[in-house]
Amino acid sequence: MSGAFFNKNIMVKDIILAVVILLILIMIWVAIYDSNRFSVSKYKYKNAKIKKQFRAVVVSDLHNKKYGPGNDRLVDAIRKEKPDIILVAGDIMNGHPQANLDTAFEFLEKIAAEFPIYYGNGNHEMRMHLYPEDYGDRYTEFTDKLAELNIRHLVNAREALDDLGVEIIGLELARNHFIRFKPEPIEAGELDGAIGKPDKKKYSILIAHNPDFFEDYVKYGAELVLSGHIHGGIVRIPLVNKGVLSPNVSFFPKYDAGEYTKGKTSMVVSRGLGVHTIPFRMFNPGDLVVIDFEP
């Protein structure tokens, strides 16, 4: 009797171990699969200030990721959407002293040959700029390349698209707003001082890499905010559809992915297209954002 009980115990433990191993293997497969694919998220906005219909593709947080040789899978997906403009919400490369710019440049060359691009910095571009002792002249190389490709680089700057009735504003927040564990809040008047007030006669699109400060963007008065940075929370919880971790190492970030609206301001947060510090995605494929604008 005791021998049979002992054998039964061993069998139960073996089943539990097999189930655990199977779950681990499934999670590894999901992480590999989701880290190497992307989906398309679509949004639509109407506003009386917009003069005519147009489509924008938003690219964020590529981090030197390659979807096929020369990023052809990603480039083909962008072509398929037939955008009128491309808006970059930062971090196309990795801001690491040992990382090169070749992958980012190859991708930008391909899309710049076909579409107008408006580029807002993320914290990785900013890092290259702030620390030349670590990055040498890499930021100058980067800005020279954007100029060569006729990409509009909006660093606390704006571009009026009069034919569309739109103003695109590129915000680069200070480094202290990206500190891990405890980023510093935005002070009153800081955004106005950095980029001036939005043109009330035009539909304002604010490229602001970090979505954590949505309340401040609402006060600023932009109609639409485009962000990334959070990578969708890296791991998303199925069914609940909530991201787990942000780059500043806070759990369950409030603005992790998708659309948020408060008052007259909406924000679209891309889950991004690549990986960085935590080198995988789970239940969280890359995100190519497509937005249709209508009068």
Short mmCIF file of C-alpha atoms in Angstrom, two decimals:
data_model
loop_
_atom_site.label_atom_id
_atom_site.label_comp_id
_atom_site.label_asym_id
_atom_site.label_seq_id
_atom_site.Cartn_x
_atom_site.Cartn_y
_atom_site.Cartn_z
CA MET A 1 0.00 0.00 0.00
CA SER A 2 2.77 2.44 0.96
CA GLY A 3 4.72 1.50 -2.18
CA ALA A 4 1.72 2.25 -4.38
CA PHE A 5 1.22 5.60 -2.62
CA PHE A 6 4.92 6.40 -3.10
CA ASN A 7 4.74 5.55 -6.81
CA LYS A 8 1.60 7.67 -7.19
CA ASN A 9 3.38 10.62 -5.56
CA ILE A 10 6.28 10.25 -7.99
CA MET A 11 3.85 10.16 -10.92
CA VAL A 12 2.11 13.36 -9.79
CA LYS A 13 5.47 15.12 -9.38
CA ASP A 14 6.53 13.97 -12.84
CA ILE A 15 3.30 15.32 -14.35
CA ILE A 16 3.73 18.67 -12.59
CA LEU A 17 7.36 18.88 -13.74
CA ALA A 18 6.37 18.05 -17.32
CA VAL A 19 3.64 20.72 -17.28
CA VAL A 20 6.08 23.33 -15.90
CA ILE A 21 8.67 22.48 -18.55
CA LEU A 22 6.01 22.64 -21.27
CA LEU A 23 4.83 26.07 -20.05
CA ILE A 24 8.41 27.36 -20.00
CA LEU A 25 8.97 26.10 -23.55
CA ILE A 26 5.73 27.73 -24.71
CA MET A 27 6.73 31.04 -23.13
CA ILE A 28 10.16 30.88 -24.77
CA TRP A 29 8.51 30.19 -28.13
CA VAL A 30 6.07 33.10 -27.66
CA ALA A 31 8.94 35.45 -26.73
CA ILE A 32 10.94 34.46 -29.81
CA TYR A 33 7.87 34.69 -32.05
CA ASP A 34 6.66 38.05 -30.73
CA SER A 35 10.15 39.55 -30.77
CA ASN A 36 10.37 38.96 -34.51
CA ARG A 37 6.99 40.09 -35.80
CA PHE A 38 4.87 43.23 -35.81
CA SER A 39 1.23 44.11 -36.26
CA VAL A 40 -0.49 47.22 -37.60
CA SER A 41 -2.59 49.44 -35.32
CA LYS A 42 -4.98 51.87 -37.01
CA TYR A 43 -6.61 55.06 -35.72
CA LYS A 44 -8.73 57.84 -37.21
CA TYR A 45 -9.11 61.48 -36.22
CA LYS A 46 -11.43 64.18 -37.57
CA ASN A 47 -11.06 67.88 -36.89
CA ALA A 48 -12.39 71.07 -38.45
CA LYS A 49 -8.86 72.52 -38.60
CA ILE A 50 -7.67 69.74 -40.93
CA LYS A 51 -8.00 70.94 -44.52
CA LYS A 52 -7.84 67.64 -46.38
CA GLN A 53 -7.60 63.92 -45.79
CA PHE A 54 -4.15 62.41 -45.29
CA ARG A 55 -2.53 59.33 -43.78
CA ALA A 56 0.49 59.12 -41.46
CA VAL A 57 2.55 56.10 -40.45
CA VAL A 58 4.19 56.37 -37.03
CA VAL A 59 7.48 54.56 -36.42
CA SER A 60 8.87 54.33 -32.90
CA ASP A 61 11.51 52.43 -30.91
CA LEU A 62 12.98 50.36 -33.73
CA HIS A 63 16.27 50.14 -31.78
CA ASN A 64 18.25 48.78 -34.75
CA LYS A 65 15.85 45.85 -35.12
CA LYS A 66 15.85 44.17 -38.53
CA TYR A 67 12.70 42.63 -39.96
CA GLY A 68 14.34 40.68 -42.72
CA PRO A 69 17.38 41.71 -44.78
CA GLY A 70 17.53 45.49 -45.02
CA ASN A 71 14.35 45.70 -42.95
CA ASP A 72 12.45 44.88 -46.13
CA ARG A 73 9.46 43.38 -44.29
CA LEU A 74 8.95 46.62 -42.41
CA VAL A 75 9.55 48.83 -45.44
CA ASP A 76 7.08 46.78 -47.49
CA ALA A 77 4.46 47.07 -44.73
CA ILE A 78 4.89 50.86 -44.76
CA ARG A 79 4.56 50.97 -48.54
CA LYS A 80 1.40 48.90 -48.35
CA GLU A 81 -0.26 51.54 -46.16
CA LYS A 82 0.51 54.29 -48.72
CA PRO A 83 1.14 57.08 -46.20
CA ASP A 84 1.37 60.73 -47.14
CA ILE A 85 3.90 61.36 -44.35
CA ILE A 86 5.92 59.37 -41.84
CA LEU A 87 6.27 60.54 -38.24
CA VAL A 88 9.14 59.16 -36.19
CA ALA A 89 8.60 59.13 -32.42
CA GLY A 90 12.22 58.42 -31.50
CA ASP A 91 14.72 55.66 -30.70
CA ILE A 92 15.28 54.32 -34.21
CA MET A 93 18.80 53.31 -33.14
CA ASN A 94 20.36 52.13 -29.88
CA GLY A 95 22.05 54.86 -27.88
CA HIS A 96 24.91 52.64 -26.78
CA PRO A 97 28.60 53.50 -27.23
CA GLN A 98 29.27 50.18 -28.99
CA ALA A 99 26.17 50.28 -31.23
CA ASN A 100 26.48 51.59 -34.78
CA LEU A 101 24.08 53.63 -36.88
CA ASP A 102 24.19 51.50 -40.03
CA THR A 103 20.88 49.68 -39.50
CA ALA A 104 19.04 52.91 -38.70
CA PHE A 105 20.55 54.69 -41.69
CA GLU A 106 19.71 51.85 -44.08
CA PHE A 107 16.08 51.90 -42.97
CA LEU A 108 15.79 55.70 -43.10
CA GLU A 109 17.38 55.83 -46.57
CA LYS A 110 14.76 53.45 -47.95
CA ILE A 111 11.70 55.21 -46.56
CA ALA A 112 13.04 58.74 -47.10
CA ALA A 113 13.38 57.97 -50.80
CA GLU A 114 9.58 57.52 -50.97
CA PHE A 115 7.93 59.53 -48.18
CA PRO A 116 8.35 62.87 -46.35
CA ILE A 117 9.60 62.19 -42.81
CA TYR A 118 9.30 64.27 -39.64
CA TYR A 119 11.63 62.98 -36.94
CA GLY A 120 11.29 63.59 -33.19
CA ASN A 121 14.08 62.48 -30.86
CA GLY A 122 13.76 59.79 -28.23
CA ASN A 123 15.99 59.35 -25.21
CA HIS A 124 18.52 57.32 -27.22
CA GLU A 125 19.11 60.10 -29.75
CA MET A 126 19.27 62.55 -26.86
CA ARG A 127 21.85 60.39 -25.09
CA MET A 128 24.20 60.55 -28.09
CA HIS A 129 23.87 64.33 -28.04
CA LEU A 130 24.42 64.80 -24.31
CA TYR A 131 27.45 62.57 -23.86
CA PRO A 132 30.01 63.19 -26.64
CA GLU A 133 32.71 61.87 -24.30
CA ASP A 134 31.08 58.44 -24.72
CA TYR A 135 29.65 58.73 -28.24
CA GLY A 136 32.21 60.93 -29.98
CA ASP A 137 30.76 62.63 -33.07
CA ARG A 138 27.99 60.08 -33.56
CA TYR A 139 25.19 62.59 -33.01
CA THR A 140 26.68 64.91 -35.63
CA GLU A 141 26.90 61.95 -37.99
CA PHE A 142 23.25 61.22 -37.27
CA THR A 143 22.01 64.80 -37.82
CA ASP A 144 24.11 65.14 -40.98
CA LYS A 145 22.50 61.98 -42.34
CA LEU A 146 18.99 63.29 -41.64
CA ALA A 147 19.85 66.52 -43.45
CA GLU A 148 21.27 64.56 -46.39
CA LEU A 149 18.03 62.56 -46.64
CA ASN A 150 15.92 65.73 -46.34
CA ILE A 151 14.31 64.43 -43.15
CA ARG A 152 12.84 67.19 -41.02
CA HIS A 153 14.49 66.84 -37.61
CA LEU A 154 12.21 68.42 -35.00
CA VAL A 155 14.10 68.88 -31.74
CA ASN A 156 12.03 71.34 -29.72
CA ALA A 157 10.98 72.66 -33.10
CA ARG A 158 7.88 72.76 -35.27
CA GLU A 159 6.86 72.42 -38.89
CA ALA A 160 3.67 73.91 -40.35
CA LEU A 161 1.99 71.89 -43.11
CA ASP A 162 -0.23 74.66 -44.40
CA ASP A 163 -1.83 72.60 -47.15
CA LEU A 164 -3.06 70.11 -44.52
CA GLY A 165 -3.92 72.64 -41.83
CA VAL A 166 -1.53 70.82 -39.49
CA GLU A 167 1.39 71.74 -37.27
CA ILE A 168 3.90 69.06 -36.22
CA ILE A 169 5.83 69.79 -33.03
CA GLY A 170 8.82 67.73 -31.91
CA LEU A 171 9.47 67.79 -28.15
CA GLU A 172 12.73 66.62 -26.59
CA LEU A 173 12.29 66.37 -22.83
CA ALA A 174 15.29 66.93 -20.55
CA ARG A 175 17.29 63.93 -19.36
CA ASN A 176 15.91 64.16 -15.81
CA HIS A 177 12.48 63.12 -17.11
CA PHE A 178 13.87 59.74 -18.20
CA ILE A 179 15.64 58.75 -14.96
CA ARG A 180 14.97 55.17 -13.93
CA PHE A 181 12.92 54.48 -10.82
CA LYS A 182 11.98 58.13 -10.23
CA PRO A 183 11.84 60.47 -13.24
CA GLU A 184 11.40 64.11 -12.28
CA PRO A 185 8.06 65.84 -13.04
CA ILE A 186 7.66 68.55 -15.67
CA GLU A 187 7.61 72.02 -14.15
CA ALA A 188 4.94 74.62 -14.90
CA GLY A 189 5.76 76.47 -18.11
CA GLU A 190 8.52 74.04 -19.10
CA LEU A 191 6.82 72.89 -22.31
CA ASP A 192 5.89 76.42 -23.37
CA GLY A 193 9.48 77.48 -22.76
CA ALA A 194 10.88 74.60 -24.81
CA ILE A 195 8.56 74.62 -27.82
CA GLY A 196 6.24 77.63 -27.52
CA LYS A 197 2.48 77.41 -27.52
CA PRO A 198 0.66 75.49 -30.28
CA ASP A 199 -0.82 77.40 -33.18
CA LYS A 200 -4.55 77.46 -32.38
CA LYS A 201 -5.38 77.88 -36.08
CA LYS A 202 -3.83 74.52 -36.95
CA TYR A 203 -4.36 70.94 -35.82
CA SER A 204 -1.34 70.30 -33.60
CA ILE A 205 0.47 66.95 -33.55
CA LEU A 206 2.98 66.74 -30.71
CA ILE A 207 5.72 64.10 -31.04
CA ALA A 208 6.64 63.45 -27.41
CA HIS A 209 8.59 60.23 -26.91
CA ASN A 210 7.71 59.67 -23.25
CA PRO A 211 3.95 59.15 -22.64
CA ASP A 212 4.26 59.31 -18.84
CA PHE A 213 3.58 63.06 -18.97
CA PHE A 214 0.24 62.90 -20.78
CA GLU A 215 -1.39 65.22 -18.21
CA ASP A 216 1.22 67.88 -19.04
CA TYR A 217 0.65 67.44 -22.78
CA VAL A 218 -3.08 67.94 -22.19
CA LYS A 219 -2.38 71.21 -20.35
CA TYR A 220 -0.07 72.25 -23.18
CA GLY A 221 -3.01 72.02 -25.57
CA ALA A 222 -1.94 69.69 -28.40
CA GLU A 223 -4.80 67.93 -30.19
CA LEU A 224 -2.83 64.72 -30.74
CA VAL A 225 0.25 63.36 -28.95
CA LEU A 226 2.40 60.58 -30.46
CA SER A 227 4.56 58.60 -28.05
CA GLY A 228 6.45 55.33 -27.64
CA HIS A 229 9.21 54.55 -25.14
CA ILE A 230 7.30 52.02 -22.99
CA HIS A 231 7.64 49.14 -25.52
CA GLY A 232 4.10 48.10 -24.64
CA GLY A 233 5.26 47.11 -21.17
CA ILE A 234 7.63 44.47 -22.67
CA VAL A 235 5.37 41.63 -21.48
CA ARG A 236 1.62 42.07 -21.89
CA ILE A 237 -0.89 40.14 -19.82
CA PRO A 238 -3.30 38.30 -22.12
CA LEU A 239 -7.03 39.06 -21.79
CA VAL A 240 -6.28 42.01 -19.46
CA ASN A 241 -4.07 43.43 -22.25
CA LYS A 242 -1.87 45.36 -19.83
CA GLY A 243 1.88 45.94 -19.98
CA VAL A 244 4.01 44.79 -17.06
CA LEU A 245 7.15 46.97 -16.98
CA SER A 246 8.27 50.40 -18.20
CA PRO A 247 11.86 51.45 -19.09
CA ASN A 248 12.07 53.51 -15.90
CA VAL A 249 11.45 50.24 -14.03
CA SER A 250 7.93 50.92 -12.82
CA PHE A 251 5.38 48.14 -12.90
CA PHE A 252 2.11 48.33 -14.84
CA PRO A 253 2.71 51.75 -16.45
CA LYS A 254 -0.43 53.84 -16.79
CA TYR A 255 0.13 54.76 -20.44
CA ASP A 256 1.62 51.64 -21.98
CA ALA A 257 0.00 51.25 -25.42
CA GLY A 258 -2.94 52.33 -27.53
CA GLU A 259 -5.17 55.39 -27.36
CA TYR A 260 -5.91 57.74 -24.45
CA THR A 261 -8.15 60.80 -24.46
CA LYS A 262 -8.65 63.62 -22.00
CA GLY A 263 -10.59 66.74 -22.87
CA LYS A 264 -9.66 67.79 -26.41
CA THR A 265 -6.34 65.91 -26.40
CA SER A 266 -5.76 62.36 -27.59
CA MET A 267 -2.54 60.36 -27.27
CA VAL A 268 -1.49 57.32 -29.29
CA VAL A 269 1.26 55.25 -27.67
CA SER A 270 3.07 52.88 -30.00
CA ARG A 271 4.30 49.59 -28.53
CA GLY A 272 7.43 50.18 -30.57
CA LEU A 273 9.12 47.88 -33.05
CA GLY A 274 12.31 46.70 -31.35
CA VAL A 275 13.84 45.71 -28.03
CA HIS A 276 16.54 47.20 -25.89
CA THR A 277 17.52 46.63 -22.24
CA ILE A 278 15.20 43.64 -21.81
CA PRO A 279 15.85 41.85 -25.12
CA PHE A 280 12.49 40.21 -25.79
CA ARG A 281 8.77 40.85 -26.14
CA MET A 282 6.00 38.52 -24.93
CA PHE A 283 2.34 38.61 -25.96
CA ASN A 284 3.46 41.94 -27.37
CA PRO A 285 4.51 42.02 -31.05
CA GLY A 286 6.01 45.15 -32.55
CA ASP A 287 3.63 47.93 -33.48
CA LEU A 288 3.40 49.87 -36.73
CA VAL A 289 0.90 52.70 -36.22
CA VAL A 290 -1.26 54.06 -39.03
CA ILE A 291 -3.40 57.17 -38.53
CA ASP A 292 -5.96 58.60 -40.93
CA PHE A 293 -6.80 62.28 -40.58
CA GLU A 294 -9.96 63.82 -42.00
CA PRO A 295 -11.55 67.29 -42.08
#
